[in-house]
PDB file of C-alpha atoms in Angstrom:
ATOM      1  CA  UNK J  58      -3.188  15.200 -14.049  1.00  0.00           C
ATOM      2  CA  UNK J  59      -2.655  12.711 -11.261  1.00  0.00           C
ATOM      3  CA  UNK J  60      -5.714  10.924  -9.906  1.00  0.00           C
ATOM      4  CA  UNK J  61      -4.551  11.150  -6.271  1.00  0.00           C
ATOM      5  CA  UNK J  62      -2.635  14.228  -5.173  1.00  0.00           C
ATOM      6  CA  UNK J  63      -0.975  15.022  -1.883  1.00  0.00           C
ATOM      7  CA  UNK J  64       0.189  18.352  -0.541  1.00  0.00           C
ATOM      8  CA  UNK J  65       2.766  19.235   0.498  1.00  0.00           C
ATOM      9  CA  UNK J  66       5.194  16.774  -1.075  1.00  0.00           C
ATOM     10  CA  UNK J  67       7.901  17.586   1.431  1.00  0.00           C
ATOM     11  CA  UNK J  68       7.681  19.275   4.812  1.00  0.00           C
ATOM     12  CA  UNK J  69      10.116  19.997   7.578  1.00  0.00           C
ATOM     13  CA  UNK J  70       8.639  21.068  10.891  1.00  0.00           C
ATOM     14  CA  UNK J  71       9.612  21.380  14.529  1.00  0.00           C
ATOM     15  CA  UNK J  72       8.572  19.363  17.552  1.00  0.00           C
ATOM     16  CA  UNK J  73       5.274  20.547  18.982  1.00  0.00           C
ATOM     17  CA  UNK J  74       3.994  22.170  15.810  1.00  0.00           C
ATOM     18  CA  UNK J  75       0.597  21.315  14.337  1.00  0.00           C
ATOM     19  CA  UNK J  76       0.745  20.154  10.755  1.00  0.00           C
ATOM     20  CA  UNK J  77      -1.840  19.091   8.205  1.00  0.00           C
ATOM     21  CA  UNK J  78      -1.273  16.862   5.211  1.00  0.00           C
ATOM     22  CA  UNK J  79      -3.886  17.005   2.494  1.00  0.00           C
ATOM     23  CA  UNK J  80      -5.087  14.469  -0.012  1.00  0.00           C
ATOM     24  CA  UNK J  81      -7.494  14.919  -2.884  1.00  0.00           C
ATOM     25  CA  UNK J  82      -8.643  12.524  -5.584  1.00  0.00           C
ATOM     26  CA  UNK J  83     -10.432  12.691  -8.894  1.00  0.00           C
ATOM     27  CA  UNK J  84     -11.075   8.951  -9.170  1.00  0.00           C
ATOM     28  CA  UNK J  85     -14.574   9.229  -7.703  1.00  0.00           C
ATOM     29  CA  UNK J  86     -13.754   6.636  -5.065  1.00  0.00           C
ATOM     30  CA  UNK J  87     -15.689   6.408  -1.806  1.00  0.00           C
ATOM     31  CA  UNK J  88     -12.884   5.055   0.322  1.00  0.00           C
ATOM     32  CA  UNK J  89      -9.766   6.889   1.409  1.00  0.00           C
ATOM     33  CA  UNK J  90      -6.839   5.872   3.595  1.00  0.00           C
ATOM     34  CA  UNK J  91      -3.761   7.302   5.275  1.00  0.00           C
ATOM     35  CA  UNK J  92      -0.610   5.220   5.720  1.00  0.00           C
ATOM     36  CA  UNK J  93       2.879   5.891   6.968  1.00  0.00           C
ATOM     37  CA  UNK J  94       6.055   4.209   5.802  1.00  0.00           C
ATOM     38  CA  UNK J  95       9.203   4.026   7.898  1.00  0.00           C
ATOM     39  CA  UNK J  96      12.591   3.018   6.456  1.00  0.00           C
ATOM     40  CA  UNK J  97      12.877  -0.733   5.986  1.00  0.00           C
ATOM     41  CA  UNK J  98       9.223  -1.296   6.762  1.00  0.00           C
ATOM     42  CA  UNK J  99       6.055  -1.706   4.802  1.00  0.00           C
ATOM     43  CA  UNK J 100       3.168   0.695   5.057  1.00  0.00           C
ATOM     44  CA  UNK J 101       1.047   0.863   8.187  1.00  0.00           C
ATOM     45  CA  UNK J 102      -2.511   2.131   8.289  1.00  0.00           C
ATOM     46  CA  UNK J 103      -3.239   5.258  10.319  1.00  0.00           C
ATOM     47  CA  UNK J 104      -6.906   6.026   9.509  1.00  0.00           C
ATOM     48  CA  UNK J 105      -9.428   5.100   6.891  1.00  0.00           C
ATOM     49  CA  UNK J 106     -12.776   6.437   5.748  1.00  0.00           C
ATOM     50  CA  UNK J 107     -15.412   4.589   3.747  1.00  0.00           C
ATOM     51  CA  UNK J 108     -17.506   7.697   3.168  1.00  0.00           C
ATOM     52  CA  UNK J 109     -17.771  11.256   4.414  1.00  0.00           C
ATOM     53  CA  UNK J 110     -19.523  10.233   7.633  1.00  0.00           C
ATOM     54  CA  UNK J 111     -17.468   7.121   8.306  1.00  0.00           C
ATOM     55  CA  UNK J 112     -13.983   7.434   9.806  1.00  0.00           C
ATOM     56  CA  UNK J 113     -12.102   4.633  11.490  1.00  0.00           C
ATOM     57  CA  UNK J 114      -8.827   4.206  13.325  1.00  0.00           C
ATOM     58  CA  UNK J 115      -6.156   2.038  11.825  1.00  0.00           C
ATOM     59  CA  UNK J 116      -3.217   0.242  13.354  1.00  0.00           C
ATOM     60  CA  UNK J 117      -1.288   3.339  14.474  1.00  0.00           C
ATOM     61  CA  UNK J 118      -3.743   6.217  14.998  1.00  0.00           C
ATOM     62  CA  UNK J 119      -2.283   7.636  18.243  1.00  0.00           C
ATOM     63  CA  UNK J 120      -0.987  11.163  17.705  1.00  0.00           C
ATOM     64  CA  UNK J 121      -2.990  11.653  14.499  1.00  0.00           C
ATOM     65  CA  UNK J 122      -6.432  12.913  13.558  1.00  0.00           C
ATOM     66  CA  UNK J 123      -8.240  13.098  10.241  1.00  0.00           C
ATOM     67  CA  UNK J 124     -10.995  15.025   8.532  1.00  0.00           C
ATOM     68  CA  UNK J 125     -13.036  13.956   5.511  1.00  0.00           C
ATOM     69  CA  UNK J 126     -14.161  17.292   4.165  1.00  0.00           C
ATOM     70  CA  UNK J 127     -15.769  15.867   1.041  1.00  0.00           C
ATOM     71  CA  UNK J 128     -15.815  12.645  -0.896  1.00  0.00           C
ATOM     72  CA  UNK J 129     -12.689  13.777  -2.711  1.00  0.00           C
ATOM     73  CA  UNK J 130     -10.720  15.206   0.223  1.00  0.00           C
ATOM     74  CA  UNK J 131      -9.153  13.529   3.245  1.00  0.00           C
ATOM     75  CA  UNK J 132      -6.749  15.378   5.537  1.00  0.00           C
ATOM     76  CA  UNK J 133      -4.343  14.036   8.130  1.00  0.00           C
ATOM     77  CA  UNK J 134      -3.299  16.191  11.085  1.00  0.00           C
ATOM     78  CA  UNK J 135      -0.499  15.871  13.568  1.00  0.00           C
ATOM     79  CA  UNK J 136      -1.698  17.942  16.512  1.00  0.00           C
ATOM     80  CA  UNK J 137       1.711  18.190  18.153  1.00  0.00           C
ATOM     81  CA  UNK J 138       4.414  16.721  15.962  1.00  0.00           C
ATOM     82  CA  UNK J 139       7.194  14.633  17.493  1.00  0.00           C
ATOM     83  CA  UNK J 140      10.426  13.351  15.886  1.00  0.00           C
ATOM     84  CA  UNK J 141       9.280   9.725  15.666  1.00  0.00           C
ATOM     85  CA  UNK J 142       6.515  10.868  13.321  1.00  0.00           C
ATOM     86  CA  UNK J 143       9.196  11.521  10.733  1.00  0.00           C
ATOM     87  CA  UNK J 144       8.152   9.274   7.864  1.00  0.00           C
ATOM     88  CA  UNK J 145       6.781   9.041   4.355  1.00  0.00           C
ATOM     89  CA  UNK J 146       3.005   9.461   4.401  1.00  0.00           C
ATOM     90  CA  UNK J 147       0.738   8.047   1.732  1.00  0.00           C
ATOM     91  CA  UNK J 148      -2.871   8.674   0.940  1.00  0.00           C
ATOM     92  CA  UNK J 149      -4.754   5.976  -0.944  1.00  0.00           C
ATOM     93  CA  UNK J 150      -8.219   5.600  -2.423  1.00  0.00           C
ATOM     94  CA  UNK J 151     -10.356   2.682  -3.484  1.00  0.00           C
ATOM     95  CA  UNK J 152     -13.760   1.893  -4.813  1.00  0.00           C
ATOM     96  CA  UNK J 153     -16.136  -0.242  -2.812  1.00  0.00           C
ATOM     97  CA  UNK J 154     -15.782  -3.934  -3.682  1.00  0.00           C
ATOM     98  CA  UNK J 155     -18.445  -5.631  -5.752  1.00  0.00           C
ATOM     99  CA  UNK J 156     -18.972  -9.177  -6.893  1.00  0.00           C
ATOM    100  CA  UNK J 157     -17.275  -8.238 -10.128  1.00  0.00           C
ATOM    101  CA  UNK J 158     -14.368  -6.157  -8.943  1.00  0.00           C
ATOM    102  CA  UNK J 159     -12.152  -5.818  -5.951  1.00  0.00           C
ATOM    103  CA  UNK J 160     -11.270  -2.639  -4.099  1.00  0.00           C
ATOM    104  CA  UNK J 161      -7.704  -2.139  -5.199  1.00  0.00           C
ATOM    105  CA  UNK J 162      -6.108   0.791  -3.406  1.00  0.00           C
ATOM    106  CA  UNK J 163      -4.388   3.445  -5.520  1.00  0.00           C
ATOM    107  CA  UNK J 164      -1.791   5.590  -3.859  1.00  0.00           C
ATOM    108  CA  UNK J 165      -0.821   9.227  -4.040  1.00  0.00           C
ATOM    109  CA  UNK J 166       2.808  10.256  -4.555  1.00  0.00           C
ATOM    110  CA  UNK J 167       3.525  10.549  -0.831  1.00  0.00           C
ATOM    111  CA  UNK J 168       4.522  13.333   1.545  1.00  0.00           C
ATOM    112  CA  UNK J 169       7.958  13.206   3.117  1.00  0.00           C
ATOM    113  CA  UNK J 170       7.638  14.666   6.615  1.00  0.00           C
ATOM    114  CA  UNK J 171      10.594  15.488   8.846  1.00  0.00           C
ATOM    115  CA  UNK J 172      10.037  16.532  12.453  1.00  0.00           C
ATOM    116  CA  UNK J 173      13.076  18.139  14.054  1.00  0.00           C
TER     117      UNK J 173
ATOM    118  CA  UNK H 109      -4.767 -10.807  12.708  1.00  0.00           C
ATOM    119  CA  UNK H 110      -2.946 -10.951   9.422  1.00  0.00           C
ATOM    120  CA  UNK H 111       0.736 -11.177   8.705  1.00  0.00           C
ATOM    121  CA  UNK H 112       2.774 -10.902   5.523  1.00  0.00           C
ATOM    122  CA  UNK H 113       6.335 -12.179   5.358  1.00  0.00           C
ATOM    123  CA  UNK H 114       8.822 -11.297   2.645  1.00  0.00           C
ATOM    124  CA  UNK H 115      12.053 -13.112   3.433  1.00  0.00           C
ATOM    125  CA  UNK H 116      14.227 -11.620   0.686  1.00  0.00           C
ATOM    126  CA  UNK H 117      15.418  -8.139   1.658  1.00  0.00           C
ATOM    127  CA  UNK H 118      17.326  -7.842  -1.612  1.00  0.00           C
ATOM    128  CA  UNK H 119      17.418  -9.676  -4.940  1.00  0.00           C
ATOM    129  CA  UNK H 120      19.526  -9.343  -8.073  1.00  0.00           C
ATOM    130  CA  UNK H 121      18.525 -10.478 -11.551  1.00  0.00           C
ATOM    131  CA  UNK H 122      20.118 -10.185 -14.961  1.00  0.00           C
ATOM    132  CA  UNK H 123      18.270  -8.139 -17.529  1.00  0.00           C
ATOM    133  CA  UNK H 124      15.872 -10.239 -19.660  1.00  0.00           C
ATOM    134  CA  UNK H 125      15.770 -13.059 -17.120  1.00  0.00           C
ATOM    135  CA  UNK H 126      12.791 -14.019 -14.962  1.00  0.00           C
ATOM    136  CA  UNK H 127      12.733 -13.482 -11.211  1.00  0.00           C
ATOM    137  CA  UNK H 128      10.482 -14.689  -8.396  1.00  0.00           C
ATOM    138  CA  UNK H 129       9.835 -12.581  -5.314  1.00  0.00           C
ATOM    139  CA  UNK H 130       8.586 -14.567  -2.348  1.00  0.00           C
ATOM    140  CA  UNK H 131       5.604 -13.753  -0.171  1.00  0.00           C
ATOM    141  CA  UNK H 132       3.995 -15.880   2.513  1.00  0.00           C
ATOM    142  CA  UNK H 133       1.000 -14.876   4.545  1.00  0.00           C
ATOM    143  CA  UNK H 134      -0.961 -15.869   7.593  1.00  0.00           C
ATOM    144  CA  UNK H 135      -4.614 -15.147   8.197  1.00  0.00           C
ATOM    145  CA  UNK H 136      -7.640 -16.670   9.861  1.00  0.00           C
ATOM    146  CA  UNK H 137     -10.013 -15.082   7.366  1.00  0.00           C
ATOM    147  CA  UNK H 138     -11.574 -17.577   4.969  1.00  0.00           C
ATOM    148  CA  UNK H 139     -11.699 -15.023   2.168  1.00  0.00           C
ATOM    149  CA  UNK H 140      -8.985 -12.527   1.355  1.00  0.00           C
ATOM    150  CA  UNK H 141      -7.186 -10.685  -1.385  1.00  0.00           C
ATOM    151  CA  UNK H 142      -3.493 -10.538  -2.149  1.00  0.00           C
ATOM    152  CA  UNK H 143      -1.807  -7.574  -3.818  1.00  0.00           C
ATOM    153  CA  UNK H 144       1.631  -6.639  -5.089  1.00  0.00           C
ATOM    154  CA  UNK H 145       2.880  -3.064  -5.283  1.00  0.00           C
ATOM    155  CA  UNK H 146       6.051  -1.595  -6.770  1.00  0.00           C
ATOM    156  CA  UNK H 147       7.852   1.346  -5.204  1.00  0.00           C
ATOM    157  CA  UNK H 148      10.548   2.886  -7.419  1.00  0.00           C
ATOM    158  CA  UNK H 149      13.239   5.091  -5.948  1.00  0.00           C
ATOM    159  CA  UNK H 150      11.008   8.094  -6.660  1.00  0.00           C
ATOM    160  CA  UNK H 151       8.760   6.845  -3.862  1.00  0.00           C
ATOM    161  CA  UNK H 152       5.310   6.339  -5.344  1.00  0.00           C
ATOM    162  CA  UNK H 153       3.396   3.104  -4.797  1.00  0.00           C
ATOM    163  CA  UNK H 154       2.262   1.450  -8.014  1.00  0.00           C
ATOM    164  CA  UNK H 155      -0.332  -1.332  -8.038  1.00  0.00           C
ATOM    165  CA  UNK H 156       0.808  -4.350 -10.039  1.00  0.00           C
ATOM    166  CA  UNK H 157      -1.467  -7.332  -9.584  1.00  0.00           C
ATOM    167  CA  UNK H 158      -4.293  -8.814  -7.496  1.00  0.00           C
ATOM    168  CA  UNK H 159      -5.288 -12.370  -6.569  1.00  0.00           C
ATOM    169  CA  UNK H 160      -8.478 -13.329  -4.778  1.00  0.00           C
ATOM    170  CA  UNK H 161      -8.315 -16.302  -2.444  1.00  0.00           C
ATOM    171  CA  UNK H 162     -11.126 -18.069  -4.311  1.00  0.00           C
ATOM    172  CA  UNK H 163      -9.870 -17.297  -7.793  1.00  0.00           C
ATOM    173  CA  UNK H 164      -9.370 -20.522  -9.686  1.00  0.00           C
ATOM    174  CA  UNK H 165      -6.524 -19.289 -11.833  1.00  0.00           C
ATOM    175  CA  UNK H 166      -3.327 -17.468 -11.009  1.00  0.00           C
ATOM    176  CA  UNK H 167      -3.474 -13.778 -11.866  1.00  0.00           C
ATOM    177  CA  UNK H 168      -1.424 -12.357 -14.713  1.00  0.00           C
ATOM    178  CA  UNK H 169      -0.833  -8.778 -15.820  1.00  0.00           C
ATOM    179  CA  UNK H 170       1.551  -8.396 -18.717  1.00  0.00           C
ATOM    180  CA  UNK H 171       5.012  -9.482 -17.517  1.00  0.00           C
ATOM    181  CA  UNK H 172       3.732  -9.979 -13.963  1.00  0.00           C
ATOM    182  CA  UNK H 173       2.169 -13.176 -12.728  1.00  0.00           C
ATOM    183  CA  UNK H 174       1.223 -14.306  -9.260  1.00  0.00           C
ATOM    184  CA  UNK H 175       2.085 -17.862  -8.270  1.00  0.00           C
ATOM    185  CA  UNK H 176      -0.663 -18.506  -5.731  1.00  0.00           C
ATOM    186  CA  UNK H 177      -0.393 -21.661  -3.624  1.00  0.00           C
ATOM    187  CA  UNK H 178      -3.198 -21.524  -1.115  1.00  0.00           C
ATOM    188  CA  UNK H 179      -2.253 -24.623   0.850  1.00  0.00           C
ATOM    189  CA  UNK H 180       1.253 -23.236   1.370  1.00  0.00           C
ATOM    190  CA  UNK H 181      -0.100 -19.731   2.016  1.00  0.00           C
ATOM    191  CA  UNK H 182       2.233 -18.262  -0.531  1.00  0.00           C
ATOM    192  CA  UNK H 183       1.681 -15.616  -3.203  1.00  0.00           C
ATOM    193  CA  UNK H 184       4.934 -15.192  -5.068  1.00  0.00           C
ATOM    194  CA  UNK H 185       5.355 -12.533  -7.756  1.00  0.00           C
ATOM    195  CA  UNK H 186       7.017 -13.627 -10.961  1.00  0.00           C
ATOM    196  CA  UNK H 187       8.442 -10.997 -13.286  1.00  0.00           C
ATOM    197  CA  UNK H 188       9.341 -12.311 -16.709  1.00  0.00           C
ATOM    198  CA  UNK H 189      11.936 -10.751 -19.031  1.00  0.00           C
ATOM    199  CA  UNK H 190      13.250  -8.312 -16.423  1.00  0.00           C
ATOM    200  CA  UNK H 191      13.973  -4.763 -17.512  1.00  0.00           C
ATOM    201  CA  UNK H 192      16.215  -2.139 -15.957  1.00  0.00           C
ATOM    202  CA  UNK H 193      13.091  -0.167 -15.044  1.00  0.00           C
ATOM    203  CA  UNK H 194      11.948  -3.052 -12.854  1.00  0.00           C
ATOM    204  CA  UNK H 195      14.575  -2.106 -10.282  1.00  0.00           C
ATOM    205  CA  UNK H 196      12.498  -1.067  -7.277  1.00  0.00           C
ATOM    206  CA  UNK H 197      11.147  -2.138  -3.903  1.00  0.00           C
ATOM    207  CA  UNK H 198       8.293  -4.634  -4.155  1.00  0.00           C
ATOM    208  CA  UNK H 199       5.651  -5.056  -1.471  1.00  0.00           C
ATOM    209  CA  UNK H 200       3.230  -7.888  -0.950  1.00  0.00           C
ATOM    210  CA  UNK H 201      -0.011  -6.996   0.851  1.00  0.00           C
ATOM    211  CA  UNK H 202      -3.277  -8.621   1.826  1.00  0.00           C
ATOM    212  CA  UNK H 203      -6.722  -7.690   3.045  1.00  0.00           C
ATOM    213  CA  UNK H 204      -9.689  -9.713   4.284  1.00  0.00           C
ATOM    214  CA  UNK H 205     -12.698  -9.775   2.037  1.00  0.00           C
ATOM    215  CA  UNK H 206     -15.465  -9.797   4.582  1.00  0.00           C
ATOM    216  CA  UNK H 207     -14.394  -7.103   7.011  1.00  0.00           C
ATOM    217  CA  UNK H 208     -12.895  -3.662   6.727  1.00  0.00           C
ATOM    218  CA  UNK H 209     -10.567  -3.728   3.807  1.00  0.00           C
ATOM    219  CA  UNK H 210      -7.376  -2.746   5.510  1.00  0.00           C
ATOM    220  CA  UNK H 211      -4.187  -3.653   3.721  1.00  0.00           C
ATOM    221  CA  UNK H 212      -1.448  -5.356   5.687  1.00  0.00           C
ATOM    222  CA  UNK H 213       1.965  -4.977   4.044  1.00  0.00           C
ATOM    223  CA  UNK H 214       5.136  -7.022   4.141  1.00  0.00           C
ATOM    224  CA  UNK H 215       8.522  -5.398   4.664  1.00  0.00           C
ATOM    225  CA  UNK H 216       9.400  -5.476   0.988  1.00  0.00           C
ATOM    226  CA  UNK H 217      12.052  -6.864  -1.354  1.00  0.00           C
ATOM    227  CA  UNK H 218      14.527  -4.582  -3.101  1.00  0.00           C
ATOM    228  CA  UNK H 219      15.004  -5.852  -6.650  1.00  0.00           C
ATOM    229  CA  UNK H 220      17.991  -4.749  -8.692  1.00  0.00           C
ATOM    230  CA  UNK H 221      18.127  -5.576 -12.386  1.00  0.00           C
ATOM    231  CA  UNK H 222      21.668  -5.824 -13.736  1.00  0.00           C
ATOM    232  CA  UNK H 223      22.535  -4.871 -17.334  1.00  0.00           C
TER     233      UNK H 223
END
């Protein structure tokens, strides 16, 4: 089984609809992240969470909200979807860095979201 | 603020040959990490290799090595003995060590391995 799972894998929705993307992980990591990828661009950070009570905005948080329901679960919501939120969305997880190891981020398979 | 630049939108390499994918970066942080990820056509992001800014030696992972030149602010990925399965988009990314560990990504290089 995959360490980081995302549901749904594909979603088509209409402008104005509320939609939730879910991420769960079995890696036991404290840190979780949401990114979006647009064609021809690298990934951009939407939100990140270093533990259940710690949630922070990333580079492009406007129009999005998140919920960290448990250490293993991190959800991304689009309250009122708009067409320019059409993108590939990735969840990632990482351990906390130590003097012996870095906090490499491991990604889920992605959710392809289309807003009509 | 951090910035990653990948100047090669597309690269071609013959199977079994080596290829270098370029990455330059800009940061004011004294301590940082550099990462390379592979994104096949199926879409997932696969971690390949990591280099810390204070690491004395260049990182290697199997056929992947990172040519780190700190003074030039470059972190090029070298893939030796290319295979057809190496055809993918490759992203360079960095994060500061001492603050929130947010990854900043470059725009990627599409590598095509020719038979």
